[in-house]
Every structure is written in structure tokens, then in C-alpha cells.
Amino acid sequence: MTRFVGARFVLAALIALSACSRPAADPGRPATGAAPIGWPSHGYDAGGSRSSPIADLTPENVGRLRRAWVWETGESHARDSSGRRLASPFRFEATPLVIQDTLFLVTPLHRAVALDAITGRQIWRFDPDTWREAGAPTKLNVTHRGVSIWSGPGGRRVFLPTGRFLYGLDAATGKPLADFGVNGRVDLAAGLSRAVNPAHYGNTSPPALLDSLVIVGSAVGDDVTYPGDPPGDVQAFHVITGKRVWRWSPVPAAGEPGADTWPPNAAAEAGHTNVWAPITVDAERGLVFLPVSTPSNDWYGGARHGANLYAESLVCLDGRTGKRRWHFQVVHHGLWDYDLASQPVLIQVRREGRAIDAVAVAGKTGFVYAFERDSGTPLWPIEERPVPASDVPGELAAPTQPYPTKPAPFARQGFGLEDLVDFTPAIRALALERVQGRRLGPIFTPPSIEGTVVMPGWIGGAGWGSVAFDASTRTLYVKGTDRANLGRLVEIPPGRSDQQGSFILDPEIIPRSGYHFSLPAVRRWFGADVPPVEIPVSKPPYGTLTAIDMDSGEHRWQVTLGDTPVIRNHPSLRHLDLPPLGVAGPPGAIVTAGGLLFITGGGRVLYALDKTSGETRWSADLGLDGFSVPSIYRASDGRTYVVTAAGTGLKARLTAFTMD
């Protein structure tokens, strides 16, 4: 494999050349000598920094940004030959990659697309036809967040994981590469620790690349909860041949380290515990950092007593062999769907004049966990503290949970009566009625039969949008969501053998109330002639952006990010003249050398914020909810473009902005 190792240095040289290029004197016009700068990886680089060296846009001139072009996905429902709906496009969550004036992205229905970066013209589209081959997934609404691109002596290869397959595509044509696997694809399910139902197995994130390896996790729906449901094995394949090089299982087999934290049959029956979020690579050290998710089922662990290593852990592997180097479990015996959903980020901090290479990950818990990269030693002490016990029959919640002493939480944790929404006395009274009889308490209060108000909810805290890290100031920027969920368990009817454990999350909660715990949207309260609106049971702000000094662990600033206009502008509420309420959602920010942060946070507005203060310097209404992390690039015409995906279902589009 040695002849392919040089590809890493080729790509690194291209990135370094971009970082050293001279910015345009006038970014509104083509500039002589301003070299193109792309967005070569999902997190800009393999370390997930989401930090671009582009300095053309600044807080002083960003107000000149205007729409340059719009590209529509044009997707409709995927159906079989009889017309039965197999899958529907859900949120457009892709972050486009940009290399030499070409954008590479994935649509919600997992179609890979290449666009001209200057005009938005489609160059090619590849449809893997995932849903017709695998059958309908358990969740009909599907999404995807991106591809990865490997560059080497044999040209550029686009890697798309979808369903049970990993595709290798020619970056120039979008056609499957005949030398990769079988006819351009590898069967990810073929060599797992047990057979899986292909309709229950898939991917929603781009794979990671290390030298001549492409490393892939998996995505398994939260509603897939039966004994022996898909395992969370992580696999590495050769980028040219598609031959598997290693496989690592997050549920240890009998006799392996960590096996004593599970019941005896766990390796054969425990599902999920997968890595569905993006994986991070330290190419210099050959390390791979895995953000591992919750075992099934997410809210009841009566069938999996124990701490459940390596679930909800940051795991460091030797990327060339798949052997574990170190780990840290951020949640023991998870009961809150507190997956590590964020891509870990490689950072460097300074302590007493000494540079320390570290890795950090933002949790749904509202904590940032930071460690020395080689050893896994926490940068600041992490304390085990007592937490509330479970009162659900058969459950044995962990008696303690890890609490980082620094940085301070970036999201609200736990829920009490003081957290109830109080726009008016009548609204607070309705909120009080809504939580009557529910279990309230600090973070890590377990789900219950009467219903526990869970804060942060199970989209976070921090979500899959991860963080941005500015190496020049050693500042971490993290989007936080502050809306509660209701963790109410119901008993599984006798005779059901298709569920893990004796209790599951009430299946009516998510369809009825979405991802948040809200006041009932009843016309009798708002008036017969006024459309009802759901008001979160928790008080605002619902979304924040926090800047953290990673040298000291102190917050530099925190601002309310975005708004929820459906509440603030509602006819029954607009007279209150509410301030911006913040926006809930997992999309994170990107940071630029010009001093800007670009982010939607999950709302329909794209913001440019001053990275030193959090002040909004520019915004644009996308017309649709922007549920992706943007990317930024300078094209060969000398212009700098900011591009972001927005929309859901049959209305989804990519919008590019540049200077007028």
C-alpha cells in the first residue's frame, strides 16, 4: 500500500498552498494572483476544524454578500414498481465539498451530485437506487450529510456510503469505479459480527480517510430495537481495491476489555452502539477518533445492565490496524439518547508556554470534553458525581456520571419549575399544568413511566453540526440547543419478542410533539380564528452560540442565536414584543480567517457573526429552514462564495452567496 501513502501529502500540500495564498484586494471582482481555496473535507480538514483560511470576507465588508445562484434538488418520493412509497427526501443536510471549481454533495435521497462552483450548473448525478434495492427503511424520511474525496496517483475518488453499500465513484464522471469492490461498491453488511436486515442498516455521514484507507461507521434508526438488531461495527477498506483491512466492534466480545460492563449475551444481541456521526483523523499520528452512540433501546437499559462500554464514548483507534488506543465514556449506561453526535475536533492549546495537541468533542449533554491526543488524559479534571436513580422496574441506572470541571456547560442542564416558559401568567399556568405529575430534576434524571422532563433534550446540547475551532485564537465555537424533551416510558405488551427490554419510549411522543416537549397547540386557548402554535414548555432562548477559550476553559461570550418567528410573530403573542428567541437545531458554525462565523443553527436565516463578539454582521433569509453546516470557498474567478443547503422533502435547494 506504500505507493498510495503519498496522496496524503499531495492533499496536505494543496491545503497548505491555499492557506498561504494572497487574499483578493476586492473580493467582488476576479483578482489576479488570488489562488482558489476549496473546502476539501466535511469539516474542512480531516481534524474537523470547520475553519477556512479565507480572509476575503470580513465583518466590515460581509454586508455586500448577495445571492449568486440557486440549485434545486428536484427530488420526489422513491417508489417501487407498484407505486408503494419506499422513502421520502427529508432535510437537506449536506455540507458541499469544493475542489478546483467543483462542488460535491449528497441529496436527501442519497444521490451524489457534482456542480460547477461558479454557476451552480449540474455536471453529473449518481443515483445508487438505495431504497429499491434494500427495501423501505424503518423511517420513511431519509437524509445524508456528505461524501468524502480521496486524491492520489489514480485520480480523485468520491466515496458515498448509502444503505448497506459503500460506493467508489470517479470524481470526473460520477460513474462507479470498476476496480473498487464489485462493480464500484463494497457490501458493508457482508462481514459484520452478525447478519443484518439491510433495510435497518445504512449511513448518513461521510466516511473518513487515512492514507489509503476509507473508514466507515453506520446509521441505525432509533426505532430499530430488537434483540440482535444491527451492530455498530466500524470498518476500514482499501481506497483502490475495496478490500477490508480491519473491523472494530464497540461491544466487546467475552474475554475482551470492557466485556464485564455488559450482560453475557451482549456481543450477540446488543445493537446500535454505532458511529453515525463523522469520524476524525489525525493523519500525522495515524489516529482515528470515533464518537460512539447509544445502545438500543435508547431510553431503557433493563436488558443491558452495566456501564456498556464503549457506548457513548470517545474512542481513539490506531487507524492503520483498528486497535483501540484509549477511550473515555461520557455517559454510563445511557438512557437519554445522548449519542456522541458531534464530530470530534483536533485542537492545540497552550499551558504554561507549552503547546499540547488535544482532541475535544461537544456532547448532547451540554458539556465539552477535552483530552490530550496521545494519552486520553483530560485537559481538566472530570469528576464522577452521584445522579438520580431510576424507578422503572428492571432498570439499573448508573449511580454516577462524568462531569467536566471545565469548560462550563454551554447549554442548560436539568429542569425545574423555574425553567417553565413565562411569556404571560396564563402561559406559565399552562406550562405548570403540562408538567404536573412529571418527574423533574438535574441532568441525568432517568426517564420514567410518568414522564421525565429531560434537559438537554435528545438533539442536544450539541448535535451533528459539531463545532468550529479557530487555531489563531484557540477558540472553540459551539451551537447549543435549549429545549426539553419528555422521557416517558411505556411497557411493551406481553408476547412481543421484537423489542429490547421491557419498556420503550412512548411511540406517540415524537409524532405528536416532534423532538421537543411543548404546550398543547389547542384552539380553545388561542381562539377559534387563530391558528394554534406549539410553545416550548421551557423558557427561551432555544438556541445559543458559545465561544470558549480552550487555553483557559473559560467562556469568551455566549449569544442567543437566531429566532423562532412562528412563536414571536403569532397573533396571540406578537403584542408581547418578545426579543429574538433563539433557534433550536443541530447545525453548527464555520469560522474564517477573515473574522467571521457562518451558521443557520437550524432556522431559515443564514447569519454571519463577528467571531470576536458574536455580533451579527449580515444575514439572509433562505426561504426554507437551513439544516446544514455551510461551506466557503474561493473559485478561479477570484470570488469568494458561501454555500448552504436548505429545505425539506420536495422543496430543497442549495444557495450560493458572493460579493456584489
XYZ file of C-alpha atoms in Angstrom:
660
model
C 0.000 0.000 0.000
C 3.026 2.299 0.122
C 2.530 3.766 -3.314
C -0.717 5.361 -2.149
C 0.641 6.933 1.037
C 1.894 9.947 -0.907
C -1.680 11.017 -1.610
C -1.955 12.340 1.933
C 0.979 14.652 1.307
C -0.441 15.776 -2.046
C -3.713 16.829 -0.420
C -1.904 18.410 2.526
C 0.237 20.434 0.120
C -2.845 21.693 -1.716
C -4.421 22.816 1.554
C -1.203 24.481 2.686
C -0.886 26.299 -0.642
C -4.464 27.565 -0.254
C -3.783 28.777 3.273
C -0.782 30.804 2.138
C -2.445 32.403 -0.880
C -2.805 36.182 -1.021
C -6.411 37.367 -0.494
C -8.095 39.401 -3.226
C -7.845 43.174 -2.947
C -11.514 43.471 -3.959
C -13.375 40.209 -3.355
C -16.235 41.433 -5.550
C -14.147 41.086 -8.714
C -11.821 38.483 -10.208
C -8.369 39.104 -8.753
C -5.049 38.350 -10.348
C -2.951 36.029 -8.183
C -5.733 35.109 -5.731
C -5.437 31.324 -5.694
C -8.564 29.206 -5.352
C -9.281 27.825 -1.886
C -11.664 24.919 -1.583
C -13.475 23.017 1.138
C -11.829 19.591 0.750
C -13.381 17.658 3.643
C -16.662 17.593 5.561
C -15.099 19.529 8.451
C -12.805 21.462 6.082
C -9.924 19.205 7.170
C -9.668 15.655 8.495
C -9.401 17.105 12.009
C -12.888 18.636 11.796
C -11.840 22.261 12.439
C -14.513 23.805 10.169
C -12.024 26.658 9.867
C -11.216 28.199 6.488
C -8.088 30.263 5.701
C -10.153 32.583 3.511
C -9.732 36.183 4.692
C -11.569 37.938 1.842
C -14.816 38.376 3.780
C -14.599 40.462 6.934
C -17.045 41.956 9.429
C -16.643 45.248 7.556
C -17.481 44.021 4.026
C -19.669 40.955 4.552
C -22.763 43.142 4.128
C -22.082 43.088 0.394
C -22.902 39.387 0.065
C -25.678 38.673 -2.433
C -27.192 35.521 -3.938
C -25.064 34.196 -6.787
C -27.026 31.087 -7.791
C -29.534 28.513 -6.561
C -29.651 24.787 -7.353
C -32.795 22.723 -6.693
C -32.546 19.036 -5.767
C -35.730 18.271 -7.707
C -36.376 15.092 -5.719
C -39.655 13.251 -5.298
C -40.653 10.175 -3.315
C -38.803 6.947 -4.077
C -41.313 4.258 -5.048
C -41.233 0.629 -6.125
C -42.756 -0.708 -9.346
C -46.183 -0.952 -7.713
C -46.095 2.689 -6.639
C -45.529 1.923 -2.950
C -43.533 4.685 -1.265
C -40.157 3.371 -0.119
C -38.583 6.610 1.089
C -39.107 10.351 1.047
C -36.478 13.085 0.985
C -36.199 14.619 4.438
C -34.000 17.552 5.438
C -31.285 18.694 3.030
C -28.352 18.470 5.459
C -25.327 18.155 3.181
C -22.166 20.232 3.517
C -20.725 20.553 -0.017
C -17.075 19.759 -0.642
C -15.264 22.053 -3.078
C -12.198 21.085 -5.106
C -10.986 23.024 -8.177
C -14.267 24.762 -9.043
C -16.403 21.660 -8.475
C -18.871 21.111 -5.645
C -19.567 17.551 -4.468
C -22.600 16.846 -2.298
C -25.375 14.374 -1.479
C -29.124 14.916 -1.725
C -31.521 13.709 0.977
C -32.245 10.568 -1.105
C -28.502 9.765 -1.122
C -27.798 10.822 -4.700
C -24.261 12.088 -5.249
C -24.038 15.287 -7.296
C -21.268 17.416 -8.794
C -21.915 21.097 -9.579
C -19.957 23.906 -11.171
C -18.836 26.017 -8.208
C -19.149 29.324 -10.090
C -22.512 28.844 -11.829
C -24.260 26.040 -9.931
C -24.677 24.073 -13.161
C -25.015 20.331 -12.594
C -22.076 18.355 -14.000
C -23.174 14.850 -13.059
C -25.526 12.959 -10.760
C -25.231 9.394 -9.481
C -28.304 7.600 -8.114
C -27.425 4.470 -6.104
C -31.106 3.499 -6.062
C -30.624 2.563 -2.432
C -34.245 2.230 -1.407
C -35.414 -0.008 -4.217
C -32.561 -2.413 -3.550
C -32.692 -2.511 0.238
C -36.426 -2.155 0.670
C -38.191 0.533 2.658
C -36.268 1.713 5.735
C -37.989 1.817 9.095
C -38.049 5.593 8.827
C -39.525 6.680 5.508
C -37.942 10.131 5.786
C -34.238 9.891 4.928
C -31.283 12.247 4.751
C -27.494 12.347 4.211
C -24.735 14.813 5.109
C -22.000 14.333 2.546
C -19.338 12.441 0.623
C -15.570 12.172 1.027
C -12.940 12.652 -1.679
C -9.595 10.880 -1.902
C -6.904 12.224 -4.233
C -3.999 10.066 -5.366
C -1.950 8.817 -8.305
C -5.008 7.145 -9.791
C -7.063 10.333 -9.732
C -9.836 11.528 -7.442
C -12.337 9.153 -5.938
C -15.663 10.088 -4.376
C -16.840 7.796 -1.580
C -20.553 7.558 -0.858
C -21.848 5.266 1.917
C -25.554 4.567 1.471
C -27.730 1.718 2.660
C -25.572 -1.380 3.049
C -23.071 -0.277 0.389
C -20.018 1.935 0.087
C -19.621 3.292 -3.454
C -16.392 4.436 -5.061
C -17.063 6.926 -7.870
C -14.898 8.635 -10.460
C -14.857 12.295 -9.397
C -14.805 13.454 -13.028
C -17.809 11.454 -14.241
C -19.704 10.178 -11.195
C -19.545 6.630 -12.547
C -18.731 3.681 -10.259
C -15.071 2.618 -10.409
C -14.772 -0.934 -11.714
C -11.667 -1.690 -9.627
C -13.325 -0.794 -6.313
C -15.047 -3.772 -4.687
C -17.521 -5.398 -7.053
C -18.573 -3.058 -9.867
C -17.715 0.009 -7.818
C -19.177 -0.868 -4.462
C -18.452 -2.767 -1.245
C -21.098 -4.577 0.785
C -20.717 -3.103 4.287
C -23.023 -5.702 5.814
C -21.209 -8.740 4.417
C -18.584 -9.050 7.122
C -20.267 -7.682 10.221
C -20.234 -9.555 13.513
C -23.718 -10.864 12.641
C -26.178 -10.789 9.747
C -28.431 -7.718 9.489
C -31.646 -6.703 7.819
C -30.412 -4.364 5.045
C -33.473 -2.151 5.456
C -32.290 -1.388 9.005
C -28.674 -0.608 8.131
C -27.247 2.462 6.449
C -25.175 5.632 6.629
C -25.882 9.351 6.869
C -22.359 10.780 7.239
C -19.287 10.910 5.003
C -16.557 8.350 5.695
C -13.096 9.224 6.999
C -9.856 8.908 5.012
C -6.426 7.923 6.308
C -3.642 7.267 3.814
C -5.047 4.515 1.575
C -7.969 3.647 3.859
C -11.611 4.717 3.816
C -13.191 4.248 7.252
C -16.960 3.838 7.657
C -19.394 3.703 10.555
C -23.140 3.107 10.249
C -26.553 4.604 10.940
C -29.355 2.621 12.576
C -32.761 4.147 13.278
C -33.698 4.774 16.911
C -36.902 2.805 16.337
C -34.945 -0.351 15.443
C -34.905 -2.057 18.845
C -34.987 -5.838 18.759
C -32.573 -8.498 20.063
C -29.789 -8.848 17.513
C -30.531 -5.586 15.702
C -27.637 -4.185 13.604
C -24.304 -3.912 15.435
C -22.164 -0.770 15.351
C -19.006 -2.219 13.785
C -16.588 0.310 12.277
C -14.750 -0.874 9.147
C -11.767 0.228 7.060
C -11.351 -0.561 3.359
C -8.565 -0.022 0.841
C -9.405 3.016 -1.302
C -8.399 1.310 -4.570
C -9.431 -2.315 -4.211
C -12.219 -2.041 -1.640
C -10.690 -4.919 0.323
C -11.435 -4.730 4.027
C -8.356 -4.062 6.157
C -9.864 -4.077 9.665
C -13.106 -4.123 11.666
C -13.633 -2.844 15.222
C -16.671 -3.647 17.357
C -17.801 -1.185 20.043
C -19.419 -4.029 22.018
C -16.543 -6.192 23.288
C -16.709 -9.965 22.980
C -16.361 -12.237 26.006
C -12.867 -12.000 27.454
C -12.086 -8.637 25.845
C -11.566 -5.455 27.904
C -14.942 -3.915 28.706
C -16.966 -7.114 28.297
C -17.699 -7.117 32.043
C -19.726 -3.883 31.598
C -22.392 -5.798 29.624
C -24.590 -8.854 30.214
C -23.072 -12.147 28.962
C -25.071 -12.198 25.704
C -24.369 -8.585 24.730
C -21.926 -9.220 21.874
C -24.553 -11.367 20.151
C -27.640 -9.257 20.848
C -26.747 -5.641 21.710
C -27.481 -3.373 18.765
C -26.649 0.161 17.732
C -23.666 1.429 19.769
C -22.705 2.644 16.307
C -20.741 5.581 14.898
C -23.176 7.547 12.756
C -21.537 10.963 13.168
C -18.393 11.953 11.197
C -15.111 10.338 12.238
C -11.963 12.420 12.868
C -8.437 11.571 11.721
C -5.013 12.657 12.991
C -3.034 11.749 9.867
C 0.350 12.538 11.402
C -0.150 10.133 14.288
C -2.300 7.672 12.351
C -5.083 8.011 14.934
C -8.818 7.785 14.377
C -11.331 9.276 16.833
C -14.779 7.693 16.985
C -17.868 9.373 18.514
C -19.873 6.297 19.582
C -23.643 6.369 20.082
C -26.176 4.835 22.497
C -27.091 1.114 22.579
C -30.676 0.085 21.856
C -33.012 0.900 23.138
C -32.031 4.467 23.790
C -34.212 5.103 26.858
C -34.408 1.785 28.726
C -31.471 -0.433 29.627
C -33.124 -3.236 31.564
C -31.719 -5.766 29.077
C -28.186 -4.303 29.187
C -27.261 -3.784 32.840
C -23.810 -2.277 33.314
C -21.858 0.745 32.107
C -21.971 -0.559 28.488
C -18.512 0.226 27.135
C -17.800 1.558 24.524
C -21.215 3.122 24.058
C -21.422 6.927 24.337
C -17.643 7.121 24.393
C -14.907 8.937 22.554
C -12.718 6.085 21.303
C -9.214 6.501 19.868
C -8.053 3.762 17.485
C -4.817 3.108 15.685
C -6.183 3.979 12.270
C -3.984 1.545 10.376
C -4.825 -1.532 12.454
C -8.159 -0.784 14.129
C -6.711 -1.478 17.592
C -8.043 0.617 20.486
C -5.542 3.068 21.974
C -7.731 4.760 24.608
C -11.303 5.721 25.349
C -13.410 7.902 27.611
C -17.074 7.170 28.271
C -19.017 10.426 28.601
C -22.300 8.750 29.675
C -22.519 5.457 31.562
C -25.423 3.123 30.721
C -27.109 5.719 28.518
C -30.841 6.329 28.996
C -31.266 9.725 27.302
C -30.226 9.172 23.650
C -27.136 11.226 24.457
C -25.211 9.886 21.460
C -21.878 11.493 20.765
C -23.380 13.103 17.688
C -20.667 15.711 17.071
C -17.521 15.090 15.082
C -14.505 15.309 17.433
C -12.157 18.190 16.624
C -8.353 18.264 16.761
C -7.127 21.307 18.661
C -3.909 22.672 20.076
C -3.875 24.538 23.387
C -1.153 26.253 25.385
C -0.382 25.566 29.047
C 2.429 27.449 30.792
C 4.056 28.209 27.448
C 3.790 24.612 26.242
C 1.754 23.526 23.218
C -0.491 20.500 23.809
C -2.094 18.565 20.967
C -5.608 17.695 22.080
C -8.968 16.452 20.866
C -12.337 17.810 22.003
C -15.911 16.729 21.470
C -19.138 18.584 22.302
C -21.862 16.452 23.858
C -25.620 16.466 23.712
C -25.185 16.790 27.473
C -24.095 20.426 27.090
C -20.532 19.618 28.138
C -17.337 19.923 26.089
C -14.957 17.031 26.804
C -11.257 17.670 26.022
C -8.287 15.278 26.163
C -4.615 15.062 25.346
C -4.499 13.400 21.964
C -1.892 10.700 22.598
C -2.855 9.550 26.073
C -6.521 10.437 26.521
C -5.714 12.362 29.714
C -8.421 15.018 30.302
C -7.232 18.615 29.898
C -9.191 19.450 33.058
C -10.379 17.042 35.751
C -13.595 15.129 35.011
C -15.398 14.137 38.210
C -17.748 11.227 38.827
C -20.755 12.636 40.676
C -23.873 10.925 42.070
C -27.005 11.159 39.914
C -30.683 10.239 40.495
C -31.703 6.581 40.442
C -34.333 5.069 38.156
C -37.723 3.955 39.482
C -38.639 1.946 36.363
C -38.977 -1.798 37.020
C -35.924 -3.737 35.869
C -33.773 -0.664 35.292
C -30.403 -0.140 36.969
C -29.252 3.370 36.150
C -25.591 4.206 36.683
C -25.064 5.652 40.182
C -22.616 8.314 38.926
C -21.911 10.212 35.707
C -18.856 12.181 34.444
C -18.903 15.963 34.990
C -16.111 18.012 33.353
C -14.902 20.738 35.701
C -14.051 22.882 32.640
C -15.281 24.274 30.348
C -18.550 25.289 31.994
C -21.684 23.851 30.301
C -22.713 25.666 27.108
C -26.363 24.548 27.406
C -28.871 24.434 30.239
C -28.868 21.192 32.226
C -31.714 19.744 34.269
C -35.257 21.061 34.622
C -37.216 22.656 37.453
C -40.255 24.894 37.825
C -38.003 27.943 37.401
C -37.351 26.793 33.823
C -41.010 26.984 32.738
C -41.921 29.354 29.931
C -43.446 32.529 31.371
C -44.331 34.879 28.497
C -47.559 35.674 30.383
C -49.125 34.394 33.628
C -51.611 32.381 31.557
C -48.843 30.726 29.548
C -46.909 29.869 32.694
C -50.050 28.382 34.228
C -50.487 26.192 31.146
C -46.840 25.148 31.371
C -47.249 24.309 35.054
C -50.263 22.171 34.184
C -48.234 20.457 31.444
C -45.500 19.289 33.838
C -47.883 18.385 36.656
C -47.096 14.855 37.791
C -43.911 14.667 35.711
C -40.502 13.897 37.142
C -38.235 16.951 37.313
C -34.624 17.151 38.378
C -30.995 17.673 37.411
C -29.307 16.386 34.282
C -29.177 12.568 34.187
C -32.575 12.215 35.883
C -33.693 8.935 34.243
C -36.769 8.525 32.022
C -39.820 7.331 33.919
C -43.292 5.912 33.484
C -44.898 9.223 34.493
C -42.547 11.082 32.153
C -39.299 12.884 32.966
C -38.648 16.366 31.591
C -35.223 15.876 30.004
C -32.920 18.878 29.570
C -30.893 18.972 27.352
C -33.218 17.048 25.094
C -32.031 14.319 22.786
C -30.986 16.661 19.989
C -28.689 18.406 22.488
C -26.904 20.418 23.695
C -24.651 19.959 20.686
C -25.744 17.959 17.653
C -24.220 16.568 14.485
C -23.264 20.085 13.327
C -20.309 19.804 15.717
C -18.035 22.779 16.488
C -15.653 25.192 14.766
C -12.145 25.795 16.077
C -10.092 28.922 15.371
C -6.443 27.900 15.794
C -5.213 31.520 15.748
C -7.046 32.347 18.987
C -7.567 28.751 20.192
C -11.298 29.414 20.454
C -13.988 26.748 20.132
C -17.429 27.774 18.838
C -20.343 25.506 19.730
C -24.031 25.770 18.843
C -26.290 24.801 21.745
C -29.975 23.873 21.818
C -32.032 24.586 24.955
C -35.352 22.791 24.568
C -36.675 19.993 26.726
C -37.955 16.523 25.817
C -40.377 14.239 27.637
C -38.831 10.874 28.511
C -41.967 8.831 29.162
C -41.710 5.047 29.018
C -44.469 2.568 28.259
C -44.476 -1.143 28.959
C -44.137 -3.475 25.990
C -47.203 -5.713 25.629
C -46.666 -9.346 26.702
C -45.560 -11.700 23.959
C -43.608 -9.118 21.977
C -40.164 -10.522 21.136
C -39.131 -7.769 18.743
C -38.071 -5.238 21.377
C -35.016 -4.875 23.608
C -36.086 -4.862 27.255
C -39.488 -4.405 28.883
C -40.102 -0.688 28.217
C -39.773 1.671 25.263
C -40.200 5.398 24.763
C -43.888 6.185 24.306
C -44.226 5.892 20.490
C -46.730 8.756 20.455
C -44.242 11.312 21.813
C -42.213 12.086 18.698
C -45.058 12.005 16.108
C -47.250 14.149 18.332
C -44.758 16.644 19.688
C -41.807 16.450 17.338
C -38.462 16.469 19.071
C -39.474 18.818 21.890
C -41.794 18.965 24.886
C -44.299 21.730 24.173
C -47.546 23.181 25.408
C -50.583 21.723 23.639
C -51.459 23.680 20.496
C -55.192 23.954 21.228
C -57.590 26.339 19.510
C -59.609 26.811 22.697
C -56.618 28.619 24.181
C -55.532 30.678 21.169
C -59.013 31.345 19.824
C -61.107 29.676 17.130
C -59.963 32.056 14.391
C -56.255 31.892 15.248
C -54.011 29.031 14.071
C -52.611 27.100 17.031
C -48.907 27.180 17.780
C -46.769 24.926 19.945
C -44.856 26.804 22.627
C -41.918 25.006 24.258
C -42.511 24.165 27.903
C -39.069 25.631 28.645
C -38.317 29.343 28.575
C -36.091 30.820 25.860
C -33.523 31.190 24.477
C -33.928 27.980 22.486
C -30.571 28.264 20.745
C -27.206 29.822 21.571
C -23.698 30.113 20.183
C -20.844 29.980 22.677
C -17.172 30.905 22.215
C -14.821 29.027 24.553
C -11.169 29.852 25.210
C -9.604 26.386 25.105
C -6.401 27.556 26.809
C -8.261 28.518 29.972
C -11.555 26.669 29.551
C -13.456 29.920 30.132
C -16.330 31.191 28.004
C -15.390 34.236 25.941
C -19.027 35.023 25.105
C -22.428 33.458 24.555
C -25.181 34.942 22.373
C -28.736 33.988 21.521
C -28.587 32.593 18.003
C -31.461 33.133 15.611
C -35.158 33.299 16.282
C -38.369 31.273 16.289
C -40.682 33.635 14.392
C -43.634 31.227 14.367
C -43.884 31.928 18.118
C -42.781 35.560 18.346
C -44.999 36.677 15.427
C -48.051 34.613 16.350
C -51.216 36.772 16.508
C -51.767 35.862 20.161
C -48.183 36.673 21.145
C -46.846 39.427 18.916
C -48.138 42.167 21.212
C -45.614 40.968 23.800
C -42.760 42.316 21.654
C -40.624 39.308 22.541
C -36.893 39.524 21.842
C -35.224 37.004 19.496
C -35.979 33.617 20.981
C -33.104 31.645 19.515
C -33.420 28.680 17.186
C -33.273 25.018 18.159
C -31.369 22.624 15.926
C -28.085 20.752 15.497
C -26.343 22.657 12.629
C -23.068 24.228 13.749
C -20.845 27.045 12.535
C -17.821 27.507 10.321
C -15.137 30.096 11.090
C -12.942 32.034 8.664
C -9.591 33.811 8.780
C -11.476 36.997 7.901
C -13.042 37.008 11.371
C -16.498 35.605 10.593
C -18.734 32.747 11.676
C -21.403 31.467 9.245
C -24.324 29.496 10.682
C -28.071 28.891 10.458
C -28.435 26.842 13.646
C -31.487 25.148 12.145
C -33.577 28.176 11.110
C -34.317 29.757 7.746
C -31.772 32.564 8.165
C -28.064 32.301 7.369
C -26.054 34.530 9.693
C -22.549 35.963 9.541
C -21.292 36.799 13.042
C -18.184 38.603 14.212
C -16.043 35.861 15.734
C -14.654 38.155 18.440
C -18.020 39.265 19.831
C -20.830 37.141 18.390
C -22.404 40.268 16.897
C -24.469 39.656 13.743
C -22.913 41.482 10.788
C -25.050 40.062 7.925
C -27.999 37.756 7.418
C -30.032 36.325 4.550
C -33.444 34.673 4.639
C -33.103 31.349 2.826
C -36.857 30.939 2.477
C -36.550 27.401 3.867
C -35.070 26.003 7.063
C -31.305 25.733 6.753
C -30.480 22.394 8.345
C -26.883 22.062 7.195
C -23.405 23.343 8.016
C -22.275 25.819 5.306
C -19.018 25.732 3.399
C -16.951 28.589 1.970
C -14.541 28.675 -0.985
C -12.713 30.961 -3.381
C -13.209 29.949 -7.020
C -10.945 30.514 -10.021
C -12.881 33.687 -10.878
C -11.378 35.269 -7.744
C -14.697 35.487 -5.940
C -15.407 34.018 -2.534
C -18.645 32.042 -2.197
C -20.602 30.881 0.848
C -22.928 27.981 0.084
C -25.540 26.293 2.245
C -28.307 23.707 1.854
C -31.878 24.334 2.990
C -35.300 22.772 2.753
C -37.112 19.532 3.411
C -38.885 16.993 1.258
C -39.812 18.056 -2.250
C -38.609 21.625 -1.662
C -34.863 21.641 -1.106
C -32.155 23.793 -2.601
C -28.533 24.853 -2.406
C -27.890 28.600 -2.322
C -24.561 30.293 -3.017
C -23.722 33.852 -1.965
C -20.903 36.082 -3.205
C -19.980 39.759 -3.288
C -21.952 42.152 -5.499
